[in-house]
PDB file of N, CA and C in Angstrom:
ATOM      1  N   MET Y   1      74.333 148.737  93.969  1.00  0.00           N
ATOM      2  CA  MET Y   1      74.949 147.535  93.440  1.00  0.00           C
ATOM      3  C   MET Y   1      75.824 147.859  92.227  1.00  0.00           C
ATOM      4  N   TYR Y   2      75.266 148.584  91.268  1.00  0.00           N
ATOM      5  CA  TYR Y   2      76.027 148.895  90.065  1.00  0.00           C
ATOM      6  C   TYR Y   2      77.135 149.913  90.326  1.00  0.00           C
ATOM      7  N   ASP Y   3      76.964 150.776  91.323  1.00  0.00           N
ATOM      8  CA  ASP Y   3      77.987 151.771  91.634  1.00  0.00           C
ATOM      9  C   ASP Y   3      79.288 151.114  92.070  1.00  0.00           C
ATOM     10  N   ASP Y   4      79.202 150.014  92.809  1.00  0.00           N
ATOM     11  CA  ASP Y   4      80.400 149.304  93.243  1.00  0.00           C
ATOM     12  C   ASP Y   4      81.152 148.706  92.062  1.00  0.00           C
ATOM     13  N   VAL Y   5      80.421 148.212  91.076  1.00  0.00           N
ATOM     14  CA  VAL Y   5      81.059 147.628  89.891  1.00  0.00           C
ATOM     15  C   VAL Y   5      81.789 148.702  89.099  1.00  0.00           C
ATOM     16  N   PHE Y   6      81.182 149.863  88.948  1.00  0.00           N
ATOM     17  CA  PHE Y   6      81.800 150.930  88.175  1.00  0.00           C
ATOM     18  C   PHE Y   6      83.025 151.505  88.870  1.00  0.00           C
ATOM     19  N   LYS Y   7      83.052 151.523  90.186  1.00  0.00           N
ATOM     20  CA  LYS Y   7      84.192 152.063  90.916  1.00  0.00           C
ATOM     21  C   LYS Y   7      85.397 151.135  90.887  1.00  0.00           C
ATOM     22  N   THR Y   8      85.169 149.834  90.713  1.00  0.00           N
ATOM     23  CA  THR Y   8      86.275 148.876  90.764  1.00  0.00           C
ATOM     24  C   THR Y   8      86.873 148.574  89.400  1.00  0.00           C
ATOM     25  N   THR Y   9      86.311 149.108  88.326  1.00  0.00           N
ATOM     26  CA  THR Y   9      86.856 148.827  87.002  1.00  0.00           C
ATOM     27  C   THR Y   9      88.168 149.567  86.796  1.00  0.00           C
ATOM     28  N   LYS Y  10      89.043 148.996  85.978  1.00  0.00           N
ATOM     29  CA  LYS Y  10      90.361 149.571  85.733  1.00  0.00           C
ATOM     30  C   LYS Y  10      90.335 150.682  84.692  1.00  0.00           C
ATOM     31  N   PHE Y  11      89.326 150.702  83.855  1.00  0.00           N
ATOM     32  CA  PHE Y  11      89.319 151.643  82.746  1.00  0.00           C
ATOM     33  C   PHE Y  11      88.100 152.556  82.826  1.00  0.00           C
ATOM     34  N   ASN Y  12      88.148 153.597  82.055  1.00  0.00           N
ATOM     35  CA  ASN Y  12      87.086 154.592  82.022  1.00  0.00           C
ATOM     36  C   ASN Y  12      85.948 154.064  81.163  1.00  0.00           C
ATOM     37  N   ILE Y  13      84.738 154.006  81.721  1.00  0.00           N
ATOM     38  CA  ILE Y  13      83.616 153.478  80.957  1.00  0.00           C
ATOM     39  C   ILE Y  13      82.856 154.576  80.227  1.00  0.00           C
ATOM     40  N   GLU Y  14      83.267 155.822  80.397  1.00  0.00           N
ATOM     41  CA  GLU Y  14      82.633 156.908  79.675  1.00  0.00           C
ATOM     42  C   GLU Y  14      83.170 156.943  78.250  1.00  0.00           C
ATOM     43  N   PRO Y  15      82.309 157.204  77.265  1.00  0.00           N
ATOM     44  CA  PRO Y  15      82.790 157.246  75.884  1.00  0.00           C
ATOM     45  C   PRO Y  15      83.697 158.448  75.633  1.00  0.00           C
ATOM     46  N   GLN Y  16      84.720 158.244  74.833  1.00  0.00           N
ATOM     47  CA  GLN Y  16      85.621 159.313  74.407  1.00  0.00           C
ATOM     48  C   GLN Y  16      85.148 159.764  73.026  1.00  0.00           C
ATOM     49  N   ARG Y  17      84.915 161.060  72.868  1.00  0.00           N
ATOM     50  CA  ARG Y  17      84.399 161.588  71.604  1.00  0.00           C
ATOM     51  C   ARG Y  17      85.388 162.580  71.015  1.00  0.00           C
ATOM     52  N   TRP Y  18      85.591 162.462  69.707  1.00  0.00           N
ATOM     53  CA  TRP Y  18      86.384 163.450  68.979  1.00  0.00           C
ATOM     54  C   TRP Y  18      86.005 163.358  67.510  1.00  0.00           C
ATOM     55  N   PHE Y  19      86.448 164.323  66.741  1.00  0.00           N
ATOM     56  CA  PHE Y  19      86.159 164.342  65.314  1.00  0.00           C
ATOM     57  C   PHE Y  19      87.379 163.875  64.545  1.00  0.00           C
ATOM     58  N   CYS Y  20      87.149 163.127  63.488  1.00  0.00           N
ATOM     59  CA  CYS Y  20      88.232 162.649  62.631  1.00  0.00           C
ATOM     60  C   CYS Y  20      88.866 163.858  61.940  1.00  0.00           C
ATOM     61  N   PRO Y  21      90.175 164.047  62.072  1.00  0.00           N
ATOM     62  CA  PRO Y  21      90.822 165.184  61.419  1.00  0.00           C
ATOM     63  C   PRO Y  21      90.870 165.050  59.902  1.00  0.00           C
ATOM     64  N   ASN Y  22      90.643 163.848  59.403  1.00  0.00           N
ATOM     65  CA  ASN Y  22      90.710 163.604  57.970  1.00  0.00           C
ATOM     66  C   ASN Y  22      89.400 163.958  57.265  1.00  0.00           C
ATOM     67  N   CYS Y  23      88.248 163.591  57.868  1.00  0.00           N
ATOM     68  CA  CYS Y  23      86.966 163.785  57.183  1.00  0.00           C
ATOM     69  C   CYS Y  23      85.896 164.437  58.058  1.00  0.00           C
ATOM     70  N   SER Y  24      86.208 164.793  59.294  1.00  0.00           N
ATOM     71  CA  SER Y  24      85.303 165.464  60.236  1.00  0.00           C
ATOM     72  C   SER Y  24      84.120 164.606  60.670  1.00  0.00           C
ATOM     73  N   GLU Y  25      84.277 163.301  60.656  1.00  0.00           N
ATOM     74  CA  GLU Y  25      83.246 162.379  61.146  1.00  0.00           C
ATOM     75  C   GLU Y  25      83.386 162.247  62.667  1.00  0.00           C
ATOM     76  N   LEU Y  26      82.268 162.160  63.386  1.00  0.00           N
ATOM     77  CA  LEU Y  26      82.303 161.999  64.839  1.00  0.00           C
ATOM     78  C   LEU Y  26      82.772 160.588  65.190  1.00  0.00           C
ATOM     79  N   ILE Y  27      83.772 160.482  66.069  1.00  0.00           N
ATOM     80  CA  ILE Y  27      84.327 159.205  66.508  1.00  0.00           C
ATOM     81  C   ILE Y  27      83.979 159.023  67.980  1.00  0.00           C
ATOM     82  N   ILE Y  28      83.441 157.859  68.333  1.00  0.00           N
ATOM     83  CA  ILE Y  28      83.129 157.523  69.715  1.00  0.00           C
ATOM     84  C   ILE Y  28      83.806 156.202  70.030  1.00  0.00           C
ATOM     85  N   ALA Y  29      84.650 156.185  71.076  1.00  0.00           N
ATOM     86  CA  ALA Y  29      85.392 154.978  71.445  1.00  0.00           C
ATOM     87  C   ALA Y  29      85.487 154.888  72.960  1.00  0.00           C
ATOM     88  N   TYR Y  30      85.815 153.688  73.445  1.00  0.00           N
ATOM     89  CA  TYR Y  30      85.991 153.450  74.874  1.00  0.00           C
ATOM     90  C   TYR Y  30      87.444 153.114  75.148  1.00  0.00           C
ATOM     91  N   GLN Y  31      87.931 153.502  76.326  1.00  0.00           N
ATOM     92  CA  GLN Y  31      89.318 153.237  76.694  1.00  0.00           C
ATOM     93  C   GLN Y  31      89.492 151.777  77.090  1.00  0.00           C
ATOM     94  N   ASP Y  32      90.670 151.234  76.795  1.00  0.00           N
ATOM     95  CA  ASP Y  32      91.010 149.894  77.244  1.00  0.00           C
ATOM     96  C   ASP Y  32      91.740 149.975  78.581  1.00  0.00           C
ATOM     97  N   GLU Y  33      92.273 148.852  79.055  1.00  0.00           N
ATOM     98  CA  GLU Y  33      92.930 148.835  80.366  1.00  0.00           C
ATOM     99  C   GLU Y  33      94.224 149.641  80.395  1.00  0.00           C
ATOM    100  N   ASN Y  34      94.800 149.956  79.229  1.00  0.00           N
ATOM    101  CA  ASN Y  34      96.013 150.776  79.154  1.00  0.00           C
ATOM    102  C   ASN Y  34      95.714 152.270  79.086  1.00  0.00           C
ATOM    103  N   GLY Y  35      94.440 152.639  79.033  1.00  0.00           N
ATOM    104  CA  GLY Y  35      94.060 154.044  78.964  1.00  0.00           C
ATOM    105  C   GLY Y  35      94.021 154.595  77.553  1.00  0.00           C
ATOM    106  N   LYS Y  36      94.066 153.719  76.541  1.00  0.00           N
ATOM    107  CA  LYS Y  36      94.031 154.160  75.148  1.00  0.00           C
ATOM    108  C   LYS Y  36      92.671 153.841  74.532  1.00  0.00           C
ATOM    109  N   ALA Y  37      92.174 154.769  73.735  1.00  0.00           N
ATOM    110  CA  ALA Y  37      90.934 154.571  72.994  1.00  0.00           C
ATOM    111  C   ALA Y  37      91.310 154.410  71.523  1.00  0.00           C
ATOM    112  N   LYS Y  38      90.962 153.265  70.931  1.00  0.00           N
ATOM    113  CA  LYS Y  38      91.321 152.978  69.542  1.00  0.00           C
ATOM    114  C   LYS Y  38      90.052 152.836  68.718  1.00  0.00           C
ATOM    115  N   LYS Y  39      90.073 153.422  67.529  1.00  0.00           N
ATOM    116  CA  LYS Y  39      88.907 153.363  66.658  1.00  0.00           C
ATOM    117  C   LYS Y  39      89.328 153.615  65.223  1.00  0.00           C
ATOM    118  N   ARG Y  40      88.607 153.007  64.276  1.00  0.00           N
ATOM    119  CA  ARG Y  40      88.802 153.244  62.850  1.00  0.00           C
ATOM    120  C   ARG Y  40      87.596 154.018  62.341  1.00  0.00           C
ATOM    121  N   CYS Y  41      87.846 155.078  61.600  1.00  0.00           N
ATOM    122  CA  CYS Y  41      86.774 155.910  61.058  1.00  0.00           C
ATOM    123  C   CYS Y  41      86.013 155.115  60.001  1.00  0.00           C
ATOM    124  N   CYS Y  42      84.694 155.062  60.140  1.00  0.00           N
ATOM    125  CA  CYS Y  42      83.898 154.291  59.182  1.00  0.00           C
ATOM    126  C   CYS Y  42      83.714 155.046  57.865  1.00  0.00           C
ATOM    127  N   ASN Y  43      83.974 156.335  57.844  1.00  0.00           N
ATOM    128  CA  ASN Y  43      83.800 157.126  56.634  1.00  0.00           C
ATOM    129  C   ASN Y  43      85.043 157.090  55.736  1.00  0.00           C
ATOM    130  N   CYS Y  44      86.221 157.361  56.303  1.00  0.00           N
ATOM    131  CA  CYS Y  44      87.442 157.438  55.487  1.00  0.00           C
ATOM    132  C   CYS Y  44      88.400 156.273  55.731  1.00  0.00           C
ATOM    133  N   GLY Y  45      88.255 155.528  56.830  1.00  0.00           N
ATOM    134  CA  GLY Y  45      89.100 154.367  57.085  1.00  0.00           C
ATOM    135  C   GLY Y  45      90.369 154.651  57.864  1.00  0.00           C
ATOM    136  N   ALA Y  46      90.573 155.873  58.333  1.00  0.00           N
ATOM    137  CA  ALA Y  46      91.773 156.200  59.109  1.00  0.00           C
ATOM    138  C   ALA Y  46      91.675 155.572  60.499  1.00  0.00           C
ATOM    139  N   ALA Y  47      92.770 154.971  60.961  1.00  0.00           N
ATOM    140  CA  ALA Y  47      92.815 154.376  62.293  1.00  0.00           C
ATOM    141  C   ALA Y  47      93.399 155.392  63.262  1.00  0.00           C
ATOM    142  N   MET Y  48      92.749 155.556  64.413  1.00  0.00           N
ATOM    143  CA  MET Y  48      93.180 156.553  65.392  1.00  0.00           C
ATOM    144  C   MET Y  48      93.320 155.932  66.768  1.00  0.00           C
ATOM    145  N   THR Y  49      94.303 156.409  67.509  1.00  0.00           N
ATOM    146  CA  THR Y  49      94.515 156.029  68.900  1.00  0.00           C
ATOM    147  C   THR Y  49      94.607 157.308  69.716  1.00  0.00           C
ATOM    148  N   ARG Y  50      93.777 157.401  70.741  1.00  0.00           N
ATOM    149  CA  ARG Y  50      93.765 158.599  71.589  1.00  0.00           C
ATOM    150  C   ARG Y  50      94.140 158.193  73.009  1.00  0.00           C
ATOM    151  N   TYR Y  51      95.086 158.921  73.594  1.00  0.00           N
ATOM    152  CA  TYR Y  51      95.476 158.664  74.977  1.00  0.00           C
ATOM    153  C   TYR Y  51      95.876 159.967  75.644  1.00  0.00           C
ATOM    154  N   LYS Y  52      95.905 159.938  76.954  1.00  0.00           N
ATOM    155  CA  LYS Y  52      96.213 161.130  77.738  1.00  0.00           C
ATOM    156  C   LYS Y  52      97.696 161.159  78.051  1.00  0.00           C
ATOM    157  N   LYS Y  53      98.364 162.236  77.685  1.00  0.00           N
ATOM    158  CA  LYS Y  53      99.790 162.404  77.949  1.00  0.00           C
ATOM    159  C   LYS Y  53     100.016 162.931  79.364  1.00  0.00           C
ATOM    160  N   LYS Y  54      99.352 164.010  79.690  1.00  0.00           N
ATOM    161  CA  LYS Y  54      99.379 164.571  81.040  1.00  0.00           C
ATOM    162  C   LYS Y  54      98.078 165.334  81.226  1.00  0.00           C
ATOM    163  N   ARG Y  55      97.940 165.983  82.330  1.00  0.00           N
ATOM    164  CA  ARG Y  55      96.689 166.658  82.639  1.00  0.00           C
ATOM    165  C   ARG Y  55      96.348 167.708  81.583  1.00  0.00           C
ATOM    166  N   GLY Y  56      95.193 167.545  80.963  1.00  0.00           N
ATOM    167  CA  GLY Y  56      94.739 168.505  79.971  1.00  0.00           C
ATOM    168  C   GLY Y  56      95.312 168.318  78.583  1.00  0.00           C
ATOM    169  N   THR Y  57      96.126 167.283  78.361  1.00  0.00           N
ATOM    170  CA  THR Y  57      96.733 167.056  77.053  1.00  0.00           C
ATOM    171  C   THR Y  57      96.369 165.667  76.549  1.00  0.00           C
ATOM    172  N   ASN Y  58      95.667 165.613  75.437  1.00  0.00           N
ATOM    173  CA  ASN Y  58      95.327 164.352  74.792  1.00  0.00           C
ATOM    174  C   ASN Y  58      96.087 164.248  73.480  1.00  0.00           C
ATOM    175  N   ILE Y  59      96.623 163.076  73.203  1.00  0.00           N
ATOM    176  CA  ILE Y  59      97.364 162.820  71.975  1.00  0.00           C
ATOM    177  C   ILE Y  59      96.515 161.917  71.083  1.00  0.00           C
ATOM    178  N   ILE Y  60      96.389 162.274  69.806  1.00  0.00           N
ATOM    179  CA  ILE Y  60      95.690 161.432  68.838  1.00  0.00           C
ATOM    180  C   ILE Y  60      96.691 161.037  67.762  1.00  0.00           C
ATOM    181  N   GLU Y  61      96.978 159.739  67.676  1.00  0.00           N
ATOM    182  CA  GLU Y  61      97.852 159.209  66.627  1.00  0.00           C
ATOM    183  C   GLU Y  61      96.967 158.723  65.490  1.00  0.00           C
ATOM    184  N   ILE Y  62      97.279 159.152  64.273  1.00  0.00           N
ATOM    185  CA  ILE Y  62      96.459 158.825  63.112  1.00  0.00           C
ATOM    186  C   ILE Y  62      97.274 157.991  62.137  1.00  0.00           C
ATOM    187  N   THR Y  63      96.703 156.874  61.692  1.00  0.00           N
ATOM    188  CA  THR Y  63      97.301 156.038  60.663  1.00  0.00           C
ATOM    189  C   THR Y  63      96.474 156.212  59.396  1.00  0.00           C
ATOM    190  N   GLU Y  64      97.129 156.424  58.284  1.00  0.00           N
ATOM    191  CA  GLU Y  64      96.412 156.694  57.042  1.00  0.00           C
ATOM    192  C   GLU Y  64      95.568 155.489  56.623  1.00  0.00           C
ATOM    193  N   PRO Y  65      94.499 155.730  55.878  1.00  0.00           N
ATOM    194  CA  PRO Y  65      93.659 154.636  55.404  1.00  0.00           C
ATOM    195  C   PRO Y  65      94.435 153.680  54.503  1.00  0.00           C
ATOM    196  N   GLU Y  66      94.058 152.416  54.535  1.00  0.00           N
ATOM    197  CA  GLU Y  66      94.775 151.404  53.760  1.00  0.00           C
ATOM    198  C   GLU Y  66      94.669 151.636  52.258  1.00  0.00           C
ATOM    199  N   ARG Y  67      93.578 152.225  51.814  1.00  0.00           N
ATOM    200  CA  ARG Y  67      93.403 152.415  50.370  1.00  0.00           C
ATOM    201  C   ARG Y  67      94.340 153.470  49.793  1.00  0.00           C
ATOM    202  N   TYR Y  68      94.945 154.315  50.652  1.00  0.00           N
ATOM    203  CA  TYR Y  68      95.865 155.342  50.185  1.00  0.00           C
ATOM    204  C   TYR Y  68      97.327 154.978  50.356  1.00  0.00           C
ATOM    205  N   ARG Y  69      97.614 153.829  50.918  1.00  0.00           N
ATOM    206  CA  ARG Y  69      99.001 153.427  51.136  1.00  0.00           C
ATOM    207  C   ARG Y  69      99.655 152.984  49.834  1.00  0.00           C
ATOM    208  N   ALA Y  70     100.920 153.346  49.694  1.00  0.00           N
ATOM    209  CA  ALA Y  70     101.684 152.901  48.525  1.00  0.00           C
ATOM    210  C   ALA Y  70     102.199 151.493  48.791  1.00  0.00           C
ATOM    211  N   TYR Y  71     102.145 150.649  47.801  1.00  0.00           N
ATOM    212  CA  TYR Y  71     102.576 149.257  47.975  1.00  0.00           C
ATOM    213  C   TYR Y  71     104.030 149.081  47.692  1.00  0.00           C
TER     214      TYR Y  71
END
């Protein structure tokens, strides 16, 4: 029963794991329907978006924490 539900979903239900390049905190996120995993680091506040460019290549876009932005 549950196998049919998992096969018909549009997005990957497996968690995506990587380390924050800013503070080395473990980040765990799930992909949305566009194939992007978005998460904000709870330690340093950096916002990250991870997506697959092509086979074997993952891109991580990092936005600096709000507390370090110049006004």
